[in-house]
PDB file of C-alpha atoms and ligand atoms in Angstrom:
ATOM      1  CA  UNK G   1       0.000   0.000   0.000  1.00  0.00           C
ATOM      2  CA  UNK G   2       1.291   3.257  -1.258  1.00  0.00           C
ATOM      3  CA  UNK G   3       1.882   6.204   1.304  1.00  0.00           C
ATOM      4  CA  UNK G   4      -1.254   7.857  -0.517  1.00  0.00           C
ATOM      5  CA  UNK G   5      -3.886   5.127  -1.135  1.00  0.00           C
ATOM      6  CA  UNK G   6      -7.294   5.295  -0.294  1.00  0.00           C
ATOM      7  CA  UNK G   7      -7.741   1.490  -0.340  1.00  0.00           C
ATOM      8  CA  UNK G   8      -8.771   1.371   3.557  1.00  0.00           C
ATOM      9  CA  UNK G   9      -8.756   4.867   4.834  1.00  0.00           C
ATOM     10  CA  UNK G  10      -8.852   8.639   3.650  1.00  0.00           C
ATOM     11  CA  UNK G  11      -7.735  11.799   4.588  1.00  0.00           C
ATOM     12  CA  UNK G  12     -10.999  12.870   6.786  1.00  0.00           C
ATOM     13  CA  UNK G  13     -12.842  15.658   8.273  1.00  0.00           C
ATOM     14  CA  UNK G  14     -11.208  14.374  11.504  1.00  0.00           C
ATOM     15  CA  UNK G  15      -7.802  15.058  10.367  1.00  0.00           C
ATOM     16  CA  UNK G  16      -8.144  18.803   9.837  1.00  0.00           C
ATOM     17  CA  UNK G  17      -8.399  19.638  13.961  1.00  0.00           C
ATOM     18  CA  UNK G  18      -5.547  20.843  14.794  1.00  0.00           C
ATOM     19  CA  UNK G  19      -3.777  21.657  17.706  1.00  0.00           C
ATOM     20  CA  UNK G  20      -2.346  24.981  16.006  1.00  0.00           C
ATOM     21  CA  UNK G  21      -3.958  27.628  17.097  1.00  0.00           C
ATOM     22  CA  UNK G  22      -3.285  29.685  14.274  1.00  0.00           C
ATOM     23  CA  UNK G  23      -6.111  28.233  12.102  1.00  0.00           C
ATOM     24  CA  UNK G  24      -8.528  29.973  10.679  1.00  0.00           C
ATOM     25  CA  UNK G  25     -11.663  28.534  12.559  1.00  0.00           C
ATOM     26  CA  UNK G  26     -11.868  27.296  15.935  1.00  0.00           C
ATOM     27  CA  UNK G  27     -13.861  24.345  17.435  1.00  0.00           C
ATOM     28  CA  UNK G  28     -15.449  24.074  20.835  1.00  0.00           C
ATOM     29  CA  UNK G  29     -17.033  21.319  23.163  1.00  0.00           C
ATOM     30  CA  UNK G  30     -19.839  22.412  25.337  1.00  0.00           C
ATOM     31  CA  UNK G  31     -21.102  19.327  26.755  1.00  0.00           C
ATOM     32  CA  UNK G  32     -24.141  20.673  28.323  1.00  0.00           C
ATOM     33  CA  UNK G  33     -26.331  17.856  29.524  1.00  0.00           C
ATOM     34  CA  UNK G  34     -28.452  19.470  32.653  1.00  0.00           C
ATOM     35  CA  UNK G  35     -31.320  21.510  32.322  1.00  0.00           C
ATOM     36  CA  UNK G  36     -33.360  20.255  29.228  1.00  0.00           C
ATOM     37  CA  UNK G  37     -37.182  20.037  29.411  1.00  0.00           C
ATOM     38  CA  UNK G  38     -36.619  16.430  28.361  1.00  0.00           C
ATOM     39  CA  UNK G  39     -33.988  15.022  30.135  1.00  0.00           C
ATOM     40  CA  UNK G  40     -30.781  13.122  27.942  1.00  0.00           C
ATOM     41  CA  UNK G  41     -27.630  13.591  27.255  1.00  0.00           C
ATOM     42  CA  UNK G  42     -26.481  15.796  25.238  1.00  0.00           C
ATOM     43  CA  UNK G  43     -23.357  15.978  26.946  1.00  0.00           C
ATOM     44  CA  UNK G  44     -22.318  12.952  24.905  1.00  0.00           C
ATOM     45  CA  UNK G  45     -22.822  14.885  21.144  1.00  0.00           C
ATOM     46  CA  UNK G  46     -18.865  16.990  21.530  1.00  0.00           C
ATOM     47  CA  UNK G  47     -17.363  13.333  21.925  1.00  0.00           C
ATOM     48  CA  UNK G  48     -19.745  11.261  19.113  1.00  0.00           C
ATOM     49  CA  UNK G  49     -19.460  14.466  16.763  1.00  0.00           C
ATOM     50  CA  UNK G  50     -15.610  14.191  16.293  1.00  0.00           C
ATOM     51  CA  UNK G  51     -15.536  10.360  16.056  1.00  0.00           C
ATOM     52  CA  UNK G  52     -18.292  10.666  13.053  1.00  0.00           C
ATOM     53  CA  UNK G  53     -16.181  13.426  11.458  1.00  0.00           C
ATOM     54  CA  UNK G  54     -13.660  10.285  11.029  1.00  0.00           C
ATOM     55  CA  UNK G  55     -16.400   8.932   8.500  1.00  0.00           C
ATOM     56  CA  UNK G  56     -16.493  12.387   6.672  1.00  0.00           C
ATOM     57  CA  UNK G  57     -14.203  12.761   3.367  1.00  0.00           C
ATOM     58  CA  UNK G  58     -12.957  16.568   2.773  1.00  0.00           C
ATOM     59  CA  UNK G  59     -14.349  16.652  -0.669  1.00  0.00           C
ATOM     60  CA  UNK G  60     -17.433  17.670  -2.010  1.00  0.00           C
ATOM     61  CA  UNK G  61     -17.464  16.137  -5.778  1.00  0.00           C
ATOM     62  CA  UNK G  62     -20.551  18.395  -6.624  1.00  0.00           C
ATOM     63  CA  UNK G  63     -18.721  21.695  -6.341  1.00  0.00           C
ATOM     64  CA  UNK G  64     -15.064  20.572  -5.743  1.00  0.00           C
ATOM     65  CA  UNK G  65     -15.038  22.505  -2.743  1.00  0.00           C
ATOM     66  CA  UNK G  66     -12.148  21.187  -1.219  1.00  0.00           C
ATOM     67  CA  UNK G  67     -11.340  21.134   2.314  1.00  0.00           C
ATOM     68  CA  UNK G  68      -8.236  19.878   3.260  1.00  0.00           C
ATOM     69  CA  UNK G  69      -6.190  22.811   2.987  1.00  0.00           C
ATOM     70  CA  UNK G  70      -8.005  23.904   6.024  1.00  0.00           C
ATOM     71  CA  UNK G  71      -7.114  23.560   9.527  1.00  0.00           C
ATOM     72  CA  UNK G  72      -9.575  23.248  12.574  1.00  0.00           C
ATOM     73  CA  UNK G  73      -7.985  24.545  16.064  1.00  0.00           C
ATOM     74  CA  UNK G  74      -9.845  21.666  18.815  1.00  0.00           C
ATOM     75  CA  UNK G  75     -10.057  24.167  21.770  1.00  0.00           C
ATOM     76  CA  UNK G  76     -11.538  20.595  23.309  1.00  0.00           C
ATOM     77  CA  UNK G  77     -14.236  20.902  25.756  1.00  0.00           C
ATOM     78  CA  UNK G  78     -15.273  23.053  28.248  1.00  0.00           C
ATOM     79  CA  UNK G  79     -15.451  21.526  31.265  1.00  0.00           C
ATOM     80  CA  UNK G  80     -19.125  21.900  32.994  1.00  0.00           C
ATOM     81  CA  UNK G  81     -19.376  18.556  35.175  1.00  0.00           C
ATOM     82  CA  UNK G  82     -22.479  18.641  36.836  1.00  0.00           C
ATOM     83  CA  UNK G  83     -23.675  22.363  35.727  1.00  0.00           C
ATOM     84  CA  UNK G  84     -26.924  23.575  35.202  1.00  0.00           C
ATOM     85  CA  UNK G  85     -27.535  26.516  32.793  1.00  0.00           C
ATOM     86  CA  UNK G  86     -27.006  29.002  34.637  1.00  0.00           C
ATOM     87  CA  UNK G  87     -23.939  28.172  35.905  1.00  0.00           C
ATOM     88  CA  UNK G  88     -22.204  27.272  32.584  1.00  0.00           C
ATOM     89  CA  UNK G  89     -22.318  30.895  31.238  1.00  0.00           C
ATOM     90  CA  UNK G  90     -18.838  31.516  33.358  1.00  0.00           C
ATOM     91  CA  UNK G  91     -17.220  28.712  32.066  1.00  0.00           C
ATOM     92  CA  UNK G  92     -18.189  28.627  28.216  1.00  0.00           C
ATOM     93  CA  UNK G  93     -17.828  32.402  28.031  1.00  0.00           C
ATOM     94  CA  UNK G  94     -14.212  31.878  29.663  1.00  0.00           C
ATOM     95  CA  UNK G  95     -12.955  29.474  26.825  1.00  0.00           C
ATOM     96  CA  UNK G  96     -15.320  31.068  23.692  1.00  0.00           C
ATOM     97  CA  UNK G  97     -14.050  34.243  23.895  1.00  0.00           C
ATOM     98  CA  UNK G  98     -10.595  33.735  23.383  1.00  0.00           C
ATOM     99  CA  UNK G  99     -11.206  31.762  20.638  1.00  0.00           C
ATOM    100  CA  UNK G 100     -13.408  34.177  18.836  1.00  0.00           C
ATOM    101  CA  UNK G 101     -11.054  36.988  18.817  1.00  0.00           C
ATOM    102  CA  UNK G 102      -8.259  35.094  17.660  1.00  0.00           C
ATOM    103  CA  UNK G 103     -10.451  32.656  15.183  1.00  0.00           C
ATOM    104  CA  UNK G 104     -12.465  34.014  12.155  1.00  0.00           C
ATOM    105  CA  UNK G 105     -15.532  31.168  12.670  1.00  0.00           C
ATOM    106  CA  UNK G 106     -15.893  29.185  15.908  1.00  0.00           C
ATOM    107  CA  UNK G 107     -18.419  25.849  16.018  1.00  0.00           C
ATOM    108  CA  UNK G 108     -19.651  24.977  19.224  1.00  0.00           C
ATOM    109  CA  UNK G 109     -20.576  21.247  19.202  1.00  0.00           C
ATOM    110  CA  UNK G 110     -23.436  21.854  22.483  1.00  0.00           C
ATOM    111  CA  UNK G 111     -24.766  20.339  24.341  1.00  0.00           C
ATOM    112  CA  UNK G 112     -28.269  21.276  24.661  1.00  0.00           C
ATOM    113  CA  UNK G 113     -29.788  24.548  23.418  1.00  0.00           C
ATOM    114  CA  UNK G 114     -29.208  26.470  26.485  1.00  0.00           C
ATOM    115  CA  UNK G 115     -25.698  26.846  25.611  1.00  0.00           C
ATOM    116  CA  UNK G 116     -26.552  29.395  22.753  1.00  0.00           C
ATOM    117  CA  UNK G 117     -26.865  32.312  25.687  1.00  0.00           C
ATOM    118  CA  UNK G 118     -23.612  32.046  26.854  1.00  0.00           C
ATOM    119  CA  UNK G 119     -22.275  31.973  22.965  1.00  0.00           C
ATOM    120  CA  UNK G 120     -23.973  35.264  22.435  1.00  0.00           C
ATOM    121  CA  UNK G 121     -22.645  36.491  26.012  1.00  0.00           C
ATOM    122  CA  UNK G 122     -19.349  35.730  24.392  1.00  0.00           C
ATOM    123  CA  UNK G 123     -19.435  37.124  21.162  1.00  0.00           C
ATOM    124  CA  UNK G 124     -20.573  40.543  22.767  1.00  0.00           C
ATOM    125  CA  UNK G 125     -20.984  41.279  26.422  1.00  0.00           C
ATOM    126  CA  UNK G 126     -23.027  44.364  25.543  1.00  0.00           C
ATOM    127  CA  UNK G 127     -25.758  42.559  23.674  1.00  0.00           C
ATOM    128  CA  UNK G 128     -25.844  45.871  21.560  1.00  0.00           C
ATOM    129  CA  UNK G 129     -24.361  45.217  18.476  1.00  0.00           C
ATOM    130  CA  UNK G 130     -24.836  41.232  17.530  1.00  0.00           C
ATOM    131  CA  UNK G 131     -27.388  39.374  15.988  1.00  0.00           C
ATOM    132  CA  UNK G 132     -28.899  36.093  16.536  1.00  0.00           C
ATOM    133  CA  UNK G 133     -30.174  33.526  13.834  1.00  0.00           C
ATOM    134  CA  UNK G 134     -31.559  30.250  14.960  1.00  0.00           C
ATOM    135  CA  UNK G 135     -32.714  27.315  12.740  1.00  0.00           C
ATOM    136  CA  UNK G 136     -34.891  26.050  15.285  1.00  0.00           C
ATOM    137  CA  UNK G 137     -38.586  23.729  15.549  1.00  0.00           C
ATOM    138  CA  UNK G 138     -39.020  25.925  18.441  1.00  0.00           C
ATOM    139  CA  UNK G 139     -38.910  29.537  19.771  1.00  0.00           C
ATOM    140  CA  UNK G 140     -36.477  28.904  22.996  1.00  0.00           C
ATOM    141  CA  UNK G 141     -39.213  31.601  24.339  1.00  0.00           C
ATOM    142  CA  UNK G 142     -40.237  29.998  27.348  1.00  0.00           C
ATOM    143  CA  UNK G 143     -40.407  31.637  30.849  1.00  0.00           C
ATOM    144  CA  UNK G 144     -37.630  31.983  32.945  1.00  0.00           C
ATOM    145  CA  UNK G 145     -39.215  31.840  36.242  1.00  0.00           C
ATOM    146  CA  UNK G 146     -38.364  28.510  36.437  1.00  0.00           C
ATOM    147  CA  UNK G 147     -34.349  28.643  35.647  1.00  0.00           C
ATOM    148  CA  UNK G 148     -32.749  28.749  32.606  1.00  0.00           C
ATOM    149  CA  UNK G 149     -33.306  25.686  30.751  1.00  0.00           C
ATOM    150  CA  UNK G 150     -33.110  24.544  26.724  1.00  0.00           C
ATOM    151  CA  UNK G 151     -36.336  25.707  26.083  1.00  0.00           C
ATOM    152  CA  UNK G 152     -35.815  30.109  27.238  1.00  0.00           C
ATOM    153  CA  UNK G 153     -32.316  30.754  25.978  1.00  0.00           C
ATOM    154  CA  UNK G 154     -33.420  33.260  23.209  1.00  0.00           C
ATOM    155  CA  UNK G 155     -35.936  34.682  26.268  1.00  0.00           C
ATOM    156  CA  UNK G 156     -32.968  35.081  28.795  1.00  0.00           C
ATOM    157  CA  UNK G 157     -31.456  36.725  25.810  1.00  0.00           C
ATOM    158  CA  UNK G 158     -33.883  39.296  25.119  1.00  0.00           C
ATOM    159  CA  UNK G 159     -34.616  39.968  29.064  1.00  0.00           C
ATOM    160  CA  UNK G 160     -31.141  40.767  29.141  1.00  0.00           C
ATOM    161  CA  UNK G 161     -31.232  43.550  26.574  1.00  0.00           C
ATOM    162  CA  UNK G 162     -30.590  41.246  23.346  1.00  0.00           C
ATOM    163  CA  UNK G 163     -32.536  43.756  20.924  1.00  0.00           C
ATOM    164  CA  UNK G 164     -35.820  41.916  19.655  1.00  0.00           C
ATOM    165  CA  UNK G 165     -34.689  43.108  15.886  1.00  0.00           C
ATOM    166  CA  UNK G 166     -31.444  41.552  16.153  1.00  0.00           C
ATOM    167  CA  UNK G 167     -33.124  38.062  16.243  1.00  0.00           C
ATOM    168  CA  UNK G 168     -34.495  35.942  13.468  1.00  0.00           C
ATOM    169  CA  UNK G 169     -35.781  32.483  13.985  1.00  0.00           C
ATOM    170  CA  UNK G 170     -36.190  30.457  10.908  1.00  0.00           C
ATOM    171  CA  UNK G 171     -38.251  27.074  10.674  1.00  0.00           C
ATOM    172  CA  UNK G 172     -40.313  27.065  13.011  1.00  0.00           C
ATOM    173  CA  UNK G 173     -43.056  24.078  13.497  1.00  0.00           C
ATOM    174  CA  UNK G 174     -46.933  24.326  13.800  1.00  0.00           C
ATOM    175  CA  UNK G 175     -47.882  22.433  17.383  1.00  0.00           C
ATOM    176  CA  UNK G 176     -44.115  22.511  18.553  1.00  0.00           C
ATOM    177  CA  UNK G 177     -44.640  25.874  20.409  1.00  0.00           C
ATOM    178  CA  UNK G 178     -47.318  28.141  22.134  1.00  0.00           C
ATOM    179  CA  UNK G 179     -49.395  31.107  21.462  1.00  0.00           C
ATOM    180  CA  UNK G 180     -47.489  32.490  24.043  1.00  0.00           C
ATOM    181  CA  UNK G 181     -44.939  32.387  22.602  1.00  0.00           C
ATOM    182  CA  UNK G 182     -45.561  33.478  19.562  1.00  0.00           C
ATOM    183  CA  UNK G 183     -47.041  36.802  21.212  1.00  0.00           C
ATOM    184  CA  UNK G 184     -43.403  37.428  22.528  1.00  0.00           C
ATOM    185  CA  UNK G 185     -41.764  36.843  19.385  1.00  0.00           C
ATOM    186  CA  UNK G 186     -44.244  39.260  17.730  1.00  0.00           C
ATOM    187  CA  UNK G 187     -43.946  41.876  20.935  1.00  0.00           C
ATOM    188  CA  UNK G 188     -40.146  41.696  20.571  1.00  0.00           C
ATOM    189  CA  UNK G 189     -39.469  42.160  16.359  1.00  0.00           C
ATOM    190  CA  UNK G 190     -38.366  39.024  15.425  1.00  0.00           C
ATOM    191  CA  UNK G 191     -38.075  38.121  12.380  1.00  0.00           C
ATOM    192  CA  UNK G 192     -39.654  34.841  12.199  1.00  0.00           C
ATOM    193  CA  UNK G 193     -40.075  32.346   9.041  1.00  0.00           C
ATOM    194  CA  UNK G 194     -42.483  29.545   9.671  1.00  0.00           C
ATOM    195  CA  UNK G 195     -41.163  25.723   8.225  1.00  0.00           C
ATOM    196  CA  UNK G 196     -44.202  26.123   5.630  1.00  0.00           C
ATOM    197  CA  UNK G 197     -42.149  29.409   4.563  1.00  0.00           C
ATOM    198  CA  UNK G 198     -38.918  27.875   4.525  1.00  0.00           C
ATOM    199  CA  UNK G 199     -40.099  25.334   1.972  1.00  0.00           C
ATOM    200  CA  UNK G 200     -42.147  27.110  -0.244  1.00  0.00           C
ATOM    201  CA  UNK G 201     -39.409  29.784  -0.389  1.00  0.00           C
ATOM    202  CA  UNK G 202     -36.650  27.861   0.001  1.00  0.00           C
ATOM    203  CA  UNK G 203     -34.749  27.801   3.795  1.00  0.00           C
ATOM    204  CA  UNK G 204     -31.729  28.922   2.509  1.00  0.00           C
ATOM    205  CA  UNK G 205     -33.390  31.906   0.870  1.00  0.00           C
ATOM    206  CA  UNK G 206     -35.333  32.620   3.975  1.00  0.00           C
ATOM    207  CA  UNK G 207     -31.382  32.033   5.731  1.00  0.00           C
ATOM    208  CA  UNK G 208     -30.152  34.656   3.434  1.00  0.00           C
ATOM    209  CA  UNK G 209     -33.134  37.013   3.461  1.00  0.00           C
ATOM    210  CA  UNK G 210     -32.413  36.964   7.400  1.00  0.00           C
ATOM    211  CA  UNK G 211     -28.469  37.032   7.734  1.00  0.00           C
ATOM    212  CA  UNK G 212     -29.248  40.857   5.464  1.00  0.00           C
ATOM    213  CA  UNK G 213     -31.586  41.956   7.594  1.00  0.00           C
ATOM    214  CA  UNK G 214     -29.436  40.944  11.033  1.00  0.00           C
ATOM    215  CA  UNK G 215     -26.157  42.428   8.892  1.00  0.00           C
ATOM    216  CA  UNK G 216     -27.912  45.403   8.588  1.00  0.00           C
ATOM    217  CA  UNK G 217     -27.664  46.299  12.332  1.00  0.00           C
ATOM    218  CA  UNK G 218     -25.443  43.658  13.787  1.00  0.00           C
ATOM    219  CA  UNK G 219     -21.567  43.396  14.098  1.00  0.00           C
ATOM    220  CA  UNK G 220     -21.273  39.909  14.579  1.00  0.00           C
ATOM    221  CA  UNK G 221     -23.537  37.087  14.256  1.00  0.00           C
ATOM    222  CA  UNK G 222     -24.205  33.901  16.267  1.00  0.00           C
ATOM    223  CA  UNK G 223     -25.986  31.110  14.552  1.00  0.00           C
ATOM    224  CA  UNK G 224     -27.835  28.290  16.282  1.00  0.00           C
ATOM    225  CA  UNK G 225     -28.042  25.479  14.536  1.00  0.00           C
ATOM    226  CA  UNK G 226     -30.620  23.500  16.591  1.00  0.00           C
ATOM    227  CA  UNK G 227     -30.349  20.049  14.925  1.00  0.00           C
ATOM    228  CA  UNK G 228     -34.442  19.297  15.832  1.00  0.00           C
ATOM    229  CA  UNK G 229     -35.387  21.504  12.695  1.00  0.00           C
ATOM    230  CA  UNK G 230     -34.695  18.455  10.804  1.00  0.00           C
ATOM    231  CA  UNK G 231     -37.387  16.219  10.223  1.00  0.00           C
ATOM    232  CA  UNK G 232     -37.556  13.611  12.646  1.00  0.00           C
ATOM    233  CA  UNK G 233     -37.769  10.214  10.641  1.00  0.00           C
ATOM    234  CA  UNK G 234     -34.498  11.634   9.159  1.00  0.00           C
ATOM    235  CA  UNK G 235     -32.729  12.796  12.602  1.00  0.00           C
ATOM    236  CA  UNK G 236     -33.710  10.388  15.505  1.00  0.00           C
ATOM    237  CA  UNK G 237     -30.878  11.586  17.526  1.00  0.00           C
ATOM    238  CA  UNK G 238     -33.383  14.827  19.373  1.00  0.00           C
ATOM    239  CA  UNK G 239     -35.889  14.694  21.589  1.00  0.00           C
ATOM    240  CA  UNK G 240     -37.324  18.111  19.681  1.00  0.00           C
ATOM    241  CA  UNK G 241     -37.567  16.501  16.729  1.00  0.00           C
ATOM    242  CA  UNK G 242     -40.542  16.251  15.098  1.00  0.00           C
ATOM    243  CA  UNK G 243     -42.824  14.946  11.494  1.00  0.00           C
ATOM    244  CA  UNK G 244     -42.675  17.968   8.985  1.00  0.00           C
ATOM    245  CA  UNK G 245     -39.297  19.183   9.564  1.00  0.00           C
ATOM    246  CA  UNK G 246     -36.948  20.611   7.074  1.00  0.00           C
ATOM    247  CA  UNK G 247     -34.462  18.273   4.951  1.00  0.00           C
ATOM    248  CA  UNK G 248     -31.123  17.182   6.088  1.00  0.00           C
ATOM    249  CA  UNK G 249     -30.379  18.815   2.360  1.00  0.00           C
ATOM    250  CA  UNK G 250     -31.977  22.252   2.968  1.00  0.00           C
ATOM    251  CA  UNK G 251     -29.859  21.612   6.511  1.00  0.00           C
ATOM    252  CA  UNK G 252     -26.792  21.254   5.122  1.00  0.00           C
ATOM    253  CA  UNK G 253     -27.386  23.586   2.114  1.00  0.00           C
ATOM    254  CA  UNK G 254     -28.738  27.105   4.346  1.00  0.00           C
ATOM    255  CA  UNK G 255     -25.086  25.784   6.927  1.00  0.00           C
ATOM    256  CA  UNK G 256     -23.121  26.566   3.625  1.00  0.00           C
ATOM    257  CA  UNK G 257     -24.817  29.724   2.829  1.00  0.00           C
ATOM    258  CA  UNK G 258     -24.704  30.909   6.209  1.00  0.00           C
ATOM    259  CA  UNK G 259     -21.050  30.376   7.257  1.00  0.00           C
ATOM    260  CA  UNK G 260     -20.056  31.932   4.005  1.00  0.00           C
ATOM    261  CA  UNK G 261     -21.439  35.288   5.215  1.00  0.00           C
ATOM    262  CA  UNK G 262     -18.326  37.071   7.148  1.00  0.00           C
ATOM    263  CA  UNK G 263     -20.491  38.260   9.944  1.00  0.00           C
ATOM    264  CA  UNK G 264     -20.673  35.007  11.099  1.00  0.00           C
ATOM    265  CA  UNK G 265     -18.786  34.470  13.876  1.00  0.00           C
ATOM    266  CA  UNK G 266     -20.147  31.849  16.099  1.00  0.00           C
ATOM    267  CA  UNK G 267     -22.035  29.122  15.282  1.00  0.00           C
ATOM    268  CA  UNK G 268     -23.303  26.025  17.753  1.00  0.00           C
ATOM    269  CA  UNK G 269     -25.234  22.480  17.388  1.00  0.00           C
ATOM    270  CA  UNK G 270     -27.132  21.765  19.735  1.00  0.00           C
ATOM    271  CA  UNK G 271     -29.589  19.383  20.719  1.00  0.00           C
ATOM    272  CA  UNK G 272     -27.998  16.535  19.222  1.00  0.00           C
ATOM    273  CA  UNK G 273     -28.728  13.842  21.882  1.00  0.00           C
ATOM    274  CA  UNK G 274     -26.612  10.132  20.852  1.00  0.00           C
ATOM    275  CA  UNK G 275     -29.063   8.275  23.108  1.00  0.00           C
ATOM    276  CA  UNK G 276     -31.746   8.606  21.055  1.00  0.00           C
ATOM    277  CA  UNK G 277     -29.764   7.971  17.580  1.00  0.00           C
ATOM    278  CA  UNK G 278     -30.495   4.993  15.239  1.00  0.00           C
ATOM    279  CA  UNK G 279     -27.984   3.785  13.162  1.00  0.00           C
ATOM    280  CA  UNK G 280     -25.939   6.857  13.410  1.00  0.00           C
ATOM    281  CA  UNK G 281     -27.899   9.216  11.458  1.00  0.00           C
ATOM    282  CA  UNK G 282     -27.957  11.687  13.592  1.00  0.00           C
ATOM    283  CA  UNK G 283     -24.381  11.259  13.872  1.00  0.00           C
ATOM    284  CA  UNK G 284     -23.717  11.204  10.471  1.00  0.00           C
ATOM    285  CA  UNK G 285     -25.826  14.275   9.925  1.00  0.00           C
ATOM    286  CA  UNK G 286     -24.078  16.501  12.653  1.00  0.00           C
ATOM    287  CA  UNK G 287     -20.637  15.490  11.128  1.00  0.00           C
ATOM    288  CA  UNK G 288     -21.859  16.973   7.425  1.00  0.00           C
ATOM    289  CA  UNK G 289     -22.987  19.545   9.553  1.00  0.00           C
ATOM    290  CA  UNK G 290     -19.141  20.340  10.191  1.00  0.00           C
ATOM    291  CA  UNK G 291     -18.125  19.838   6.667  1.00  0.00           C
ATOM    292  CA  UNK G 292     -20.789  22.237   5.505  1.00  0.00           C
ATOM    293  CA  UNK G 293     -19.810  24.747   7.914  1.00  0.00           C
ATOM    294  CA  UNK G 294     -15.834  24.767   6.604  1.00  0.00           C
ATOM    295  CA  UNK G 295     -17.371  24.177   3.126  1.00  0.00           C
ATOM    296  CA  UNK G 296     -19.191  27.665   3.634  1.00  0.00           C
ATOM    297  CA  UNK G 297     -16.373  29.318   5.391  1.00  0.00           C
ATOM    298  CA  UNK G 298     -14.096  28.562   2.210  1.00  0.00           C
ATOM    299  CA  UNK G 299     -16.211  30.457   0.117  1.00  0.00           C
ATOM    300  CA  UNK G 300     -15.331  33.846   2.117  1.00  0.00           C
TER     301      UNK G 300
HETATM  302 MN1   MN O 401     -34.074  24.852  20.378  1.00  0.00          MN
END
């Protein structure tokens, strides 16, 4: 066997991390298990996501986008333990913000959803001048009178002076969230694109239609790529997950668009929960997810 055959193995997603922390884009473990409405573990998806990249080739043959001339900095994970929500904004923000001044793109492999607060948090303390996108079944807009949970991030968000117009939340699904909600997301300005908008329109128009309007008044922009906007015969792997979601395709198509955009800073998975997987799907489909993301960032 030749030093450069593919007959049993190939140069993989896997092998662009990097322990250089002069490349380009930056990755980050937030294993955030605690404080989901439906209990899991989430805190498994960091260590699953980076052995599935291992079954991810660098090279997309439909546009020859080519990634292995890129290199990944693996900040590894941030170590939470046992923490609940609200005490794993210290501790993300700690090793995210580093990494986002020195790094052009950051992924966040979460974790559950409430770890998109403390990526905003890092991106800019003020909450003045960034934007928020989420592809998302649900509105995160639950009360906080409870605690923080995955269900209120974009809530906690917005009570803590996230401006309502700097948020757009893009396919969300009929019977997967309340009135009440809805009512808040009105109150507040947020741009909102139902999933019956996102595919008669296209969701990575609808991705690009919001990124303009968010670029328009934001800085820097954190994406939250909740994996349970996929439709859940094709993404097991989420308890949020539910019949009539979007397309792994459209998925993986609006993460290209998106992290080509150079306000992009931050992006996170989340919600990606291995006990529920079947057959690695879910697996698989957060490892594109990575691909997609470099894939995009190339195009800048
Ligand atoms: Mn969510």
């Amino acid at each position: 066997m030749t030093q450069d055959s593919d007959c049993r193995s190939w140069f993989s997603a896997a092998d662009l991390l990097t322990s250089d922390a002069s490349a380009p884009v930056a990755l980050l473990g937030a294993p955030l298990g605690l404080g989901s409405i439906t209990p899991g573990r989430c805190d498994e998806a960091p260590a699953v996501v980076r052995t599935a990249m291992k079954r991810m080739s660098v090279y997309d043959l439909e546009t020859e986008a080519d990634l292995s001339g890129l290199r990944v900095f693996d900040a590894g994970d941030v170590g939470l333990g046992g923490a609940q929500p609200s005490e794993a904004l210290a501790p993300i923000v700690e090793k995210l913000s580093p990494l986002l001044q020195k790094h052009k793109l950051t992924m966040v492999l979460g974790g559950n959803n409430a770890v998109t607060r403390p990526c905003v948090h890092a991106l800019d303390p003020t909450l003045q001048s960034v934007g928020l996108l989420t592809l998302d079944a649900h509105f995160d807009l639950r009360d906080t009178d409870c605690g923080l949970t995955n269900g209120n991030p974009v809530w906690a968000l917005l009570q803590e002076g996230l401006p309502g117009d700097h948020v757009a939340q893009i396919g969300l699904l009929p019977f997967a969230n309340t009135k009440k909600a809805h009512d808040k997301a009105k109150a507040a300005g947020i741009y909102v694109a139902s999933i019956r908008a996102c595919q008669a329109k296209g969701l990575s128009a609808i991705a690009e239609n919001a990124l303009e309007k968010l670029s328009a008044r934001c800085d820097a922009i954190h994406v939250d790529f909740d994996i349970d906007v996929i439709e859940r015969a094709q993404l097991p792997g989420a308890p949020g997950a539910r019949p009539g979601g979007v397309s792994p395709q459209d998925f993986f198509d609006a993460a290209r668009l998106i992290c080509a955009h150079p306000k992009v800073r931050c992006v996170d998975l989340t919600e990606f929960d291995p006990s529920l997987d079947v057959a690695s799907i879910s697996a698989l489909t957060a490892a594109r997810w990575t691909c997609e993301v470099l894939a995009g960032f190339l195009k800048r």
